[in-house]
mmCIF file of C-alpha atoms in Angstrom:
data_model
loop_
_atom_site.group_PDB
_atom_site.id
_atom_site.type_symbol
_atom_site.label_atom_id
_atom_site.label_comp_id
_atom_site.label_asym_id
_atom_site.label_seq_id
_atom_site.Cartn_x
_atom_site.Cartn_y
_atom_site.Cartn_z
ATOM 1 C CA MET A 25 -7.596 -17.602 -4.422
ATOM 2 C CA ASP A 26 -7.566 -15.754 -7.410
ATOM 3 C CA ILE A 27 -5.727 -12.760 -8.100
ATOM 4 C CA ALA A 28 -8.606 -10.983 -10.025
ATOM 5 C CA GLY A 29 -10.937 -11.817 -6.881
ATOM 6 C CA PHE A 30 -8.443 -10.145 -4.661
ATOM 7 C CA TYR A 31 -8.671 -7.480 -6.452
ATOM 8 C CA THR A 32 -12.686 -7.319 -7.129
ATOM 9 C CA GLN A 33 -13.149 -7.355 -3.525
ATOM 10 C CA SER A 34 -13.890 -3.943 -3.325
ATOM 11 C CA SER A 35 -13.457 -0.658 -5.611
ATOM 12 C CA VAL A 36 -10.137 1.473 -3.840
ATOM 13 C CA ILE A 37 -7.174 0.136 -1.752
ATOM 14 C CA ILE A 38 -5.540 2.512 0.173
ATOM 15 C CA VAL A 39 -2.045 1.681 0.627
ATOM 16 C CA ALA A 40 -1.112 2.966 3.851
ATOM 17 C CA GLY A 41 2.100 2.579 6.388
ATOM 18 C CA LYS A 42 5.382 4.480 7.633
ATOM 19 C CA GLY A 43 7.171 6.451 5.607
ATOM 20 C CA GLY A 44 10.155 4.772 3.915
ATOM 21 C CA VAL A 45 7.911 1.266 4.287
ATOM 22 C CA GLY A 46 7.723 1.082 0.238
ATOM 23 C CA LYS A 47 4.627 2.017 -0.026
ATOM 24 C CA THR A 48 4.660 3.706 -3.375
ATOM 25 C CA THR A 49 6.507 0.536 -4.524
ATOM 26 C CA VAL A 50 3.413 -1.699 -3.166
ATOM 27 C CA SER A 51 1.450 0.455 -4.890
ATOM 28 C CA ALA A 52 2.915 0.234 -8.402
ATOM 29 C CA ALA A 53 3.105 -3.579 -8.208
ATOM 30 C CA MET A 54 -0.275 -3.999 -6.951
ATOM 31 C CA ALA A 55 -1.399 -1.927 -10.260
ATOM 32 C CA ARG A 56 1.167 -4.467 -12.402
ATOM 33 C CA THR A 57 -0.810 -7.317 -10.576
ATOM 34 C CA ALA A 58 -4.501 -6.380 -11.664
ATOM 35 C CA ALA A 59 -3.491 -4.697 -14.857
ATOM 36 C CA ARG A 60 -2.294 -8.268 -15.882
ATOM 37 C CA THR A 61 -5.904 -9.781 -14.652
ATOM 38 C CA GLY A 62 -7.354 -7.835 -16.956
ATOM 39 C CA LEU A 63 -8.689 -5.022 -14.753
ATOM 40 C CA SER A 64 -7.516 -1.243 -15.711
ATOM 41 C CA VAL A 65 -6.166 0.537 -12.696
ATOM 42 C CA LEU A 66 -6.405 4.317 -11.832
ATOM 43 C CA ILE A 67 -3.080 5.444 -9.405
ATOM 44 C CA VAL A 68 -3.666 7.633 -6.811
ATOM 45 C CA GLU A 69 -1.057 9.556 -5.519
ATOM 46 C CA LEU A 70 -1.348 12.240 -2.465
ATOM 47 C CA GLU A 71 1.759 13.394 -1.501
ATOM 48 C CA GLY A 72 3.157 14.335 -4.896
ATOM 49 C CA LYS A 73 6.153 11.885 -5.136
ATOM 50 C CA SER A 74 8.358 10.714 -8.038
ATOM 51 C CA GLY A 75 9.253 7.583 -7.502
ATOM 52 C CA LEU A 76 5.683 6.290 -8.738
ATOM 53 C CA THR A 77 6.488 7.213 -12.444
ATOM 54 C CA SER A 78 9.488 6.115 -12.696
ATOM 55 C CA ALA A 79 8.875 3.203 -10.879
ATOM 56 C CA LEU A 80 6.949 2.090 -13.826
ATOM 57 C CA GLY A 81 8.864 3.754 -16.774
ATOM 58 C CA HIS A 82 7.240 7.265 -17.323
ATOM 59 C CA PRO A 83 9.057 9.846 -17.153
ATOM 60 C CA GLU A 84 6.682 12.545 -16.297
ATOM 61 C CA LEU A 85 5.663 13.716 -12.825
ATOM 62 C CA LEU A 86 2.098 13.428 -12.147
ATOM 63 C CA THR A 87 -0.089 15.998 -12.187
ATOM 64 C CA TYR A 88 -3.989 16.930 -10.889
ATOM 65 C CA ASP A 89 -4.954 15.596 -14.431
ATOM 66 C CA GLU A 90 -4.700 12.012 -15.106
ATOM 67 C CA ALA A 91 -1.637 10.540 -17.209
ATOM 68 C CA VAL A 92 -1.402 7.116 -18.844
ATOM 69 C CA LEU A 93 1.044 4.744 -17.614
ATOM 70 C CA SER A 94 0.844 1.398 -19.280
ATOM 71 C CA PRO A 95 -1.592 1.855 -21.932
ATOM 72 C CA ASP A 96 -4.400 -1.014 -22.607
ATOM 73 C CA GLY A 97 -2.767 -4.111 -24.337
ATOM 74 C CA ALA A 98 1.029 -3.477 -22.938
ATOM 75 C CA GLU A 99 2.549 -6.590 -22.995
ATOM 76 C CA ALA A 100 2.850 -7.994 -19.822
ATOM 77 C CA PRO A 101 6.179 -9.998 -19.186
ATOM 78 C CA ASP A 102 4.555 -13.068 -19.561
ATOM 79 C CA GLY A 103 3.723 -12.380 -23.069
ATOM 80 C CA GLY A 104 -0.303 -11.976 -22.515
ATOM 81 C CA ARG A 105 -1.655 -8.694 -22.625
ATOM 82 C CA MET A 106 -2.589 -6.173 -19.775
ATOM 83 C CA ALA A 107 -5.279 -3.038 -18.875
ATOM 84 C CA GLU A 108 -4.629 0.552 -18.576
ATOM 85 C CA ILE A 109 -2.579 1.720 -16.257
ATOM 86 C CA ARG A 110 -4.253 5.286 -14.881
ATOM 87 C CA ALA A 111 -2.436 8.023 -12.552
ATOM 88 C CA ARG A 112 -2.731 11.507 -11.150
ATOM 89 C CA THR A 113 -1.563 13.885 -8.169
ATOM 90 C CA LEU A 114 -4.430 14.718 -5.846
ATOM 91 C CA THR A 115 -4.348 18.066 -3.826
ATOM 92 C CA PRO A 116 -6.487 19.859 -1.683
ATOM 93 C CA ASP A 117 -6.895 22.846 -3.054
ATOM 94 C CA ASP A 118 -7.068 21.532 -6.918
ATOM 95 C CA ALA A 119 -10.230 19.042 -5.315
ATOM 96 C CA LEU A 120 -11.535 22.265 -3.655
ATOM 97 C CA LEU A 121 -11.497 24.721 -6.726
ATOM 98 C CA GLU A 122 -13.040 21.773 -8.378
ATOM 99 C CA TYR A 123 -16.171 20.843 -5.927
ATOM 100 C CA LEU A 124 -16.446 25.136 -6.894
ATOM 101 C CA VAL A 125 -16.550 24.848 -10.559
ATOM 102 C CA ASP A 126 -18.904 22.026 -10.384
ATOM 103 C CA HIS A 127 -21.283 23.359 -7.898
ATOM 104 C CA GLY A 128 -21.675 26.203 -10.290
ATOM 105 C CA LEU A 129 -19.137 28.995 -8.134
ATOM 106 C CA ARG A 130 -16.794 29.297 -10.672
ATOM 107 C CA ARG A 131 -16.279 33.353 -10.149
ATOM 108 C CA VAL A 132 -15.695 32.714 -6.743
ATOM 109 C CA SER A 133 -12.391 29.888 -7.107
ATOM 110 C CA LYS A 134 -11.071 32.490 -9.399
ATOM 111 C CA ARG A 135 -11.596 34.995 -7.072
ATOM 112 C CA LEU A 136 -9.721 32.744 -4.211
ATOM 113 C CA VAL A 137 -6.548 32.109 -6.415
ATOM 114 C CA ASN A 138 -6.182 35.296 -7.577
ATOM 115 C CA SER A 139 -6.649 36.482 -3.702
ATOM 116 C CA GLY A 140 -4.289 33.696 -2.322
ATOM 117 C CA ALA A 141 -6.766 32.649 0.292
ATOM 118 C CA LEU A 142 -7.650 29.340 -1.530
ATOM 119 C CA ASP A 143 -5.259 27.895 1.716
ATOM 120 C CA VAL A 144 -7.185 29.807 4.241
ATOM 121 C CA VAL A 145 -10.449 28.258 3.080
ATOM 122 C CA ALA A 146 -8.674 25.170 2.793
ATOM 123 C CA THR A 147 -7.494 24.843 6.449
ATOM 124 C CA ALA A 148 -9.902 27.288 8.047
ATOM 125 C CA VAL A 149 -11.387 23.516 9.673
ATOM 126 C CA PRO A 150 -8.994 21.272 10.781
ATOM 127 C CA GLY A 151 -9.618 17.955 8.648
ATOM 128 C CA ILE A 152 -10.719 19.737 5.317
ATOM 129 C CA ARG A 153 -8.215 19.149 3.591
ATOM 130 C CA ASP A 154 -8.989 15.738 4.149
ATOM 131 C CA ILE A 155 -11.668 15.499 3.041
ATOM 132 C CA LEU A 156 -11.373 17.386 -0.040
ATOM 133 C CA VAL A 157 -9.208 14.763 -0.887
ATOM 134 C CA LEU A 158 -11.068 11.650 0.220
ATOM 135 C CA GLY A 159 -14.056 12.978 -1.430
ATOM 136 C CA LYS A 160 -12.719 13.476 -4.648
ATOM 137 C CA VAL A 161 -11.390 10.182 -4.570
ATOM 138 C CA LYS A 162 -15.213 8.760 -3.630
ATOM 139 C CA GLN A 163 -16.654 10.700 -6.654
ATOM 140 C CA LEU A 164 -14.066 8.687 -9.085
ATOM 141 C CA GLU A 165 -14.699 5.760 -7.731
ATOM 142 C CA ARG A 166 -18.985 6.132 -7.385
ATOM 143 C CA ALA A 167 -18.186 7.178 -11.436
ATOM 144 C CA ARG A 168 -16.240 4.242 -12.538
ATOM 145 C CA GLU A 169 -13.392 5.333 -13.222
ATOM 146 C CA ALA A 170 -11.567 2.304 -13.403
ATOM 147 C CA ASP A 171 -11.781 -0.975 -12.351
ATOM 148 C CA LEU A 172 -9.715 -0.568 -9.482
ATOM 149 C CA ILE A 173 -8.063 2.607 -7.450
ATOM 150 C CA VAL A 174 -4.985 2.594 -5.532
ATOM 151 C CA VAL A 175 -4.240 5.083 -3.337
ATOM 152 C CA ASP A 176 -0.937 5.836 -2.044
ATOM 153 C CA ALA A 177 -1.786 7.220 0.899
ATOM 154 C CA PRO A 178 0.556 9.527 3.517
ATOM 155 C CA ALA A 179 2.793 8.107 5.741
ATOM 156 C CA ALA A 180 1.128 5.906 9.007
ATOM 157 C CA GLY A 181 1.146 8.591 11.242
ATOM 158 C CA HIS A 182 -1.095 11.296 8.846
ATOM 159 C CA ALA A 183 -2.574 8.231 7.526
ATOM 160 C CA ILE A 184 -4.271 7.530 10.354
ATOM 161 C CA THR A 185 -5.375 11.240 11.018
ATOM 162 C CA PHE A 186 -6.019 11.303 7.042
ATOM 163 C CA LEU A 187 -8.279 8.297 7.130
ATOM 164 C CA THR A 188 -10.191 9.706 10.743
ATOM 165 C CA SER A 189 -10.755 13.630 9.741
ATOM 166 C CA ALA A 190 -13.970 12.239 8.206
ATOM 167 C CA GLN A 191 -15.584 10.965 10.731
ATOM 168 C CA GLY A 192 -13.969 14.184 12.984
ATOM 169 C CA LEU A 193 -16.078 16.359 11.077
ATOM 170 C CA LEU A 194 -19.339 14.308 11.005
ATOM 171 C CA ASP A 195 -19.535 14.295 14.415
ATOM 172 C CA SER A 196 -19.078 17.783 15.002
ATOM 173 C CA ALA A 197 -20.445 19.026 11.487
ATOM 174 C CA ARG A 198 -24.841 19.850 12.406
ATOM 175 C CA GLY A 199 -25.229 20.179 8.839
ATOM 176 C CA GLY A 200 -24.496 21.797 4.951
ATOM 177 C CA PRO A 201 -22.125 20.379 2.141
ATOM 178 C CA ILE A 202 -19.238 19.814 4.652
ATOM 179 C CA ARG A 203 -21.510 17.113 6.831
ATOM 180 C CA THR A 204 -22.472 15.514 3.727
ATOM 181 C CA GLN A 205 -19.184 15.246 2.085
ATOM 182 C CA ALA A 206 -17.777 13.512 5.372
ATOM 183 C CA ALA A 207 -20.810 11.369 5.413
ATOM 184 C CA ASP A 208 -20.439 10.077 1.834
ATOM 185 C CA VAL A 209 -17.147 9.671 3.182
ATOM 186 C CA VAL A 210 -17.640 8.019 6.456
ATOM 187 C CA GLU A 211 -19.331 5.414 4.232
ATOM 188 C CA LEU A 212 -16.681 4.697 1.318
ATOM 189 C CA LEU A 213 -14.146 3.648 4.269
ATOM 190 C CA SER A 214 -16.827 1.675 6.536
ATOM 191 C CA ASP A 215 -17.740 -0.403 3.633
ATOM 192 C CA GLY A 216 -15.449 -3.087 2.668
ATOM 193 C CA SER A 217 -17.020 -4.159 -0.799
ATOM 194 C CA ARG A 218 -16.062 -0.366 -1.484
ATOM 195 C CA CYS A 219 -12.793 0.346 0.117
ATOM 196 C CA GLN A 220 -10.230 -1.854 2.127
ATOM 197 C CA VAL A 221 -6.778 -0.599 3.754
ATOM 198 C CA VAL A 222 -3.300 -2.561 2.883
ATOM 199 C CA LEU A 223 -0.691 -2.108 5.409
ATOM 200 C CA VAL A 224 2.569 -1.550 4.395
ATOM 201 C CA THR A 225 5.662 -2.356 7.054
ATOM 202 C CA LEU A 226 9.295 -3.443 6.942
ATOM 203 C CA ALA A 227 10.431 -6.534 9.198
ATOM 204 C CA GLU A 228 12.246 -4.223 11.877
ATOM 205 C CA GLU A 229 11.059 -3.125 15.056
ATOM 206 C CA THR A 230 9.518 0.787 14.971
ATOM 207 C CA PRO A 231 7.283 -0.470 11.008
ATOM 208 C CA VAL A 232 6.400 -3.321 13.022
ATOM 209 C CA ASN A 233 5.351 -1.106 16.326
ATOM 210 C CA GLU A 234 3.499 1.402 14.237
ATOM 211 C CA THR A 235 1.715 -1.410 11.680
ATOM 212 C CA VAL A 236 0.289 -2.874 14.323
ATOM 213 C CA GLU A 237 -1.043 0.797 16.121
ATOM 214 C CA THR A 238 -2.278 2.263 12.587
ATOM 215 C CA ALA A 239 -4.533 -1.232 12.403
ATOM 216 C CA PHE A 240 -5.911 -1.220 16.321
ATOM 217 C CA LYS A 241 -6.436 2.931 15.753
ATOM 218 C CA LEU A 242 -8.264 2.466 11.811
ATOM 219 C CA GLU A 243 -10.274 -0.530 13.522
ATOM 220 C CA ASP A 244 -11.575 1.883 16.425
ATOM 221 C CA ARG A 245 -11.988 5.245 14.518
ATOM 222 C CA VAL A 246 -13.043 4.077 10.885
ATOM 223 C CA GLY A 247 -14.433 0.426 10.950
ATOM 224 C CA THR A 248 -12.144 0.267 7.508
ATOM 225 C CA SER A 249 -11.739 -3.063 6.256
ATOM 226 C CA LEU A 250 -7.988 -4.056 6.347
ATOM 227 C CA GLY A 251 -6.114 -6.396 3.123
ATOM 228 C CA PRO A 252 -3.194 -8.900 3.930
ATOM 229 C CA VAL A 253 -0.298 -6.665 5.316
ATOM 230 C CA ILE A 254 2.765 -6.500 3.263
ATOM 231 C CA VAL A 255 6.368 -7.190 4.638
ATOM 232 C CA ASN A 256 8.343 -5.159 2.249
ATOM 233 C CA GLY A 257 12.369 -5.592 1.791
ATOM 234 C CA ILE A 258 12.844 -9.252 2.959
ATOM 235 C CA TYR A 259 15.720 -10.817 2.852
ATOM 236 C CA PRO A 260 16.228 -14.549 1.551
ATOM 237 C CA HIS A 261 17.742 -16.870 3.671
ATOM 238 C CA LEU A 262 21.105 -18.027 2.551
ATOM 239 C CA ASP A 263 22.270 -21.254 3.418
ATOM 240 C CA HIS A 264 26.006 -22.333 4.619
ATOM 241 C CA LEU A 265 26.770 -18.441 6.796
ATOM 242 C CA GLU A 266 27.635 -20.567 9.664
ATOM 243 C CA VAL A 267 30.812 -21.955 7.706
ATOM 244 C CA ASP A 268 34.619 -20.651 8.518
ATOM 245 C CA PRO A 269 35.458 -18.855 5.169
ATOM 246 C CA VAL A 270 39.092 -20.028 5.392
ATOM 247 C CA GLN A 271 37.631 -23.321 5.091
ATOM 248 C CA ALA A 272 35.259 -22.591 2.618
ATOM 249 C CA ALA A 273 37.795 -21.014 0.369
ATOM 250 C CA ALA A 274 39.965 -24.140 0.750
ATOM 251 C CA LEU A 275 37.088 -26.871 -0.030
ATOM 252 C CA ALA A 276 36.709 -24.680 -3.078
ATOM 253 C CA GLY A 277 40.264 -24.359 -3.692
ATOM 254 C CA VAL A 278 40.279 -20.805 -3.609
ATOM 255 C CA ALA A 279 43.034 -18.427 -1.733
ATOM 256 C CA LEU A 280 42.103 -15.852 0.330
ATOM 257 C CA GLY A 281 44.029 -12.686 0.409
ATOM 258 C CA PRO A 282 45.069 -10.304 3.362
ATOM 259 C CA GLY A 283 41.707 -9.503 5.628
ATOM 260 C CA GLU A 284 39.446 -11.262 3.626
ATOM 261 C CA ALA A 285 38.513 -13.928 5.533
ATOM 262 C CA GLU A 286 37.668 -11.584 8.208
ATOM 263 C CA ALA A 287 35.664 -9.560 5.799
ATOM 264 C CA LEU A 288 33.940 -12.493 5.008
ATOM 265 C CA GLY A 289 33.196 -13.947 8.194
ATOM 266 C CA ALA A 290 31.779 -10.469 8.993
ATOM 267 C CA ALA A 291 29.360 -10.708 5.870
ATOM 268 C CA ALA A 292 28.345 -13.709 7.173
ATOM 269 C CA GLU A 293 27.523 -12.722 10.598
ATOM 270 C CA PHE A 294 25.713 -9.402 9.598
ATOM 271 C CA ARG A 295 23.432 -11.646 7.201
ATOM 272 C CA ARG A 296 22.785 -14.190 9.701
ATOM 273 C CA ARG A 297 21.770 -11.656 12.468
ATOM 274 C CA ARG A 298 19.759 -9.890 9.792
ATOM 275 C CA GLU A 299 17.493 -13.146 9.024
ATOM 276 C CA GLU A 300 16.998 -13.478 13.162
ATOM 277 C CA VAL A 301 16.013 -9.982 13.871
ATOM 278 C CA GLN A 302 13.447 -10.379 10.988
ATOM 279 C CA ALA A 303 12.057 -13.437 11.563
ATOM 280 C CA GLU A 304 12.103 -12.103 15.143
ATOM 281 C CA GLN A 305 9.581 -8.744 14.384
ATOM 282 C CA VAL A 306 7.637 -10.879 11.841
ATOM 283 C CA ARG A 307 6.956 -13.066 15.197
ATOM 284 C CA ARG A 308 6.196 -10.248 16.396
ATOM 285 C CA LEU A 309 3.802 -8.454 13.950
ATOM 286 C CA GLU A 310 1.964 -12.184 13.687
ATOM 287 C CA GLU A 311 1.618 -12.216 17.449
ATOM 288 C CA GLY A 312 0.363 -8.367 17.337
ATOM 289 C CA LEU A 313 -1.719 -8.819 14.068
ATOM 290 C CA PRO A 314 -3.808 -11.419 12.900
ATOM 291 C CA LEU A 315 -4.122 -10.952 9.303
ATOM 292 C CA PRO A 316 -2.376 -12.640 6.118
ATOM 293 C CA GLN A 317 1.261 -11.334 5.249
ATOM 294 C CA LEU A 318 2.575 -11.304 2.260
ATOM 295 C CA TRP A 319 6.694 -10.924 2.227
ATOM 296 C CA LEU A 320 8.156 -9.084 -0.783
ATOM 297 C CA PRO A 321 11.572 -10.105 -1.668
ATOM 298 C CA ASN A 322 14.289 -7.684 -1.251
ATOM 299 C CA LEU A 323 15.987 -6.612 -4.527
ATOM 300 C CA PHE A 324 19.063 -4.782 -3.182
ATOM 301 C CA THR A 325 19.048 -2.120 -5.157
ATOM 302 C CA THR A 326 18.251 1.623 -4.451
ATOM 303 C CA GLU A 327 16.550 2.123 -8.599
ATOM 304 C CA ILE A 328 13.804 0.863 -8.471
ATOM 305 C CA GLY A 329 12.221 0.445 -12.527
ATOM 306 C CA LEU A 330 10.111 -1.350 -14.072
ATOM 307 C CA GLY A 331 12.097 -4.676 -14.239
ATOM 308 C CA GLU A 332 12.574 -4.551 -10.447
ATOM 309 C CA ILE A 333 8.624 -3.715 -9.883
ATOM 310 C CA ASP A 334 7.457 -6.369 -11.928
ATOM 311 C CA GLN A 335 9.474 -8.879 -9.756
ATOM 312 C CA LEU A 336 7.389 -7.759 -6.714
ATOM 313 C CA ALA A 337 4.181 -8.105 -8.757
ATOM 314 C CA ASP A 338 5.267 -11.550 -9.392
ATOM 315 C CA ALA A 339 6.026 -12.096 -5.567
ATOM 316 C CA LEU A 340 2.408 -10.395 -4.964
ATOM 317 C CA ALA A 341 0.683 -12.513 -7.037
ATOM 318 C CA ALA A 342 2.612 -15.709 -5.935
ATOM 319 C CA GLY A 343 1.549 -14.447 -2.586
ATOM 320 C CA LEU A 344 -2.523 -13.971 -3.303
ATOM 321 C CA GLU A 345 -2.523 -17.157 -5.082
ATOM 322 C CA ARG A 346 -1.366 -18.646 -1.772
ATOM 323 C CA LEU A 347 -4.638 -16.656 0.533
ATOM 324 C CA PRO A 348 -7.399 -18.808 1.066
ATOM 325 C CA GLU A 349 -10.396 -18.339 -0.773
ATOM 326 C CA VAL A 350 -12.043 -17.409 2.524
ATOM 327 C CA MET A 351 -11.432 -13.992 1.601
ATOM 328 C CA ALA A 352 -13.536 -13.445 -1.090
ATOM 329 C CA GLY A 353 -17.309 -13.080 0.283
ATOM 330 C CA PRO A 354 -19.617 -13.699 -1.736
ATOM 331 C CA GLY A 355 -20.027 -13.011 -5.449
ATOM 332 C CA GLY A 356 -15.979 -12.252 -4.983
ATOM 333 C CA ARG A 357 -16.276 -9.292 -3.479
ATOM 334 C CA PRO A 358 -17.270 -8.258 0.143
ATOM 335 C CA GLY A 359 -14.900 -10.497 2.713
ATOM 336 C CA SER A 360 -12.303 -8.022 3.480
ATOM 337 C CA ALA A 361 -9.224 -9.917 5.286
ATOM 338 C CA ALA A 362 -10.127 -9.614 9.167
ATOM 339 C CA GLY A 363 -9.746 -6.994 11.473
ATOM 340 C CA PRO A 364 -7.114 -6.723 13.694
ATOM 341 C CA ARG A 365 -9.164 -8.117 16.572
ATOM 342 C CA GLY A 366 -10.143 -11.383 14.375
ATOM 343 C CA ARG A 367 -13.725 -10.112 13.267
ATOM 344 C CA PRO A 368 -15.291 -13.006 11.094
ATOM 345 C CA GLY A 369 -13.674 -13.590 8.142
ATOM 346 C CA SER A 370 -10.635 -13.866 9.574
ATOM 347 C CA THR A 371 -8.117 -15.761 7.083
ATOM 348 C CA ALA A 372 -5.561 -17.098 9.810
ATOM 349 C CA GLY A 373 -4.810 -15.811 13.065
ATOM 350 C CA ALA A 374 -1.473 -15.168 14.481
ATOM 351 C CA GLY A 375 0.902 -17.581 12.795
ATOM 352 C CA GLY A 376 -1.131 -18.178 9.850
ATOM 353 C CA GLN A 377 0.141 -16.491 7.582
ATOM 354 C CA PRO A 378 -1.763 -18.324 4.137
ATOM 355 C CA GLY A 379 -0.232 -15.421 1.737
ATOM 356 C CA SER A 380 3.707 -15.540 2.738
ATOM 357 C CA THR A 381 6.060 -15.417 0.106
ATOM 358 C CA GLY A 382 8.624 -17.005 1.395
ATOM 359 C CA GLY A 383 10.259 -17.252 5.419
ATOM 360 C CA PRO A 384 11.554 -14.298 7.026
ATOM 361 C CA GLY A 385 15.014 -15.332 7.493
ATOM 362 C CA GLY A 386 13.793 -18.535 6.172
ATOM 363 C CA ARG A 387 13.422 -20.437 2.842
ATOM 364 C CA PRO A 388 10.333 -20.213 1.008
ATOM 365 C CA LYS A 389 7.655 -22.059 2.413
ATOM 366 C CA SER A 390 4.085 -23.158 1.669
ATOM 367 C CA ALA A 391 0.890 -21.584 2.762
ATOM 368 C CA GLU A 392 0.317 -24.960 4.978
ATOM 369 C CA SER A 393 4.031 -24.854 6.340
ATOM 370 C CA ALA A 394 4.467 -21.245 7.236
ATOM 371 C CA SER A 395 3.028 -20.961 10.595
#
């Protein structure tokens, strides 16, 4: 599939998943791959984390005001030129203040700030804080602030509440600006040509369980279009893990020191077991969620910088290129991947993995051989 075609299927991509699975890293990698195709990107960060800016080589933390993380025309790793990447943090308080100012209520906003009543207002109605943030995302999308808006969403548990609060308010509010705002947000989230959700997971039991559960809840409660699932941190396969370390050392003409054979054997056993576990979990994910999968490699580092993000962007681009063209709808825009129940437009059933970049615990495999 054409990479730019994937990123122009919808104006907003919401990256969600269990805490600790690498949503921020994946958001940064998606921004880099999209920018390489000439699409300007705005990353919206919701939880005030510092990892995004450092991953993209920006020294300062994000604020409510936009920051340019990569200027238009910056050199890509392949020597090409990239479009601009900007980023900002959205908070409910700032979104509410901006909303009041935009609607001629500047004096009210100042009183709210000075009296400390802002939190009371923002929490007076359950879900109002989420509506304020998503309403701002909707405003950015309608204003065409960038070719693509990537939202680094809250962790999966909160993500469900975050994405379903608009529907809840729509059901409970009979009229007024809250209902109008909720209706606009629901319209955004349920329109696949404007918004899709990409779920990120690890090949581990709990993240896989949570990913499947989140996908079905989002479909049932929001009707959101789901993109391919990104399985982060895949261990690449190593050959010859079953070979006895003493024999291997003898064949290589190397002498092992005291305890080294046992340590090497234990390390090989750990790696072999880890590859078995991730292969099992990926199979469970295939069975539970018939969506295409993109696998990103484990980089075995805790220091994620621009070099690491570009490695992941390369892997992401390779996986996207393997996605079937059927994902792109007429005009290259609608065609979301599929709902978890395999709605029309589904690109792969369980085991399909057309976008896989490598076998979990196995060798890289093509789309055709990935089942």
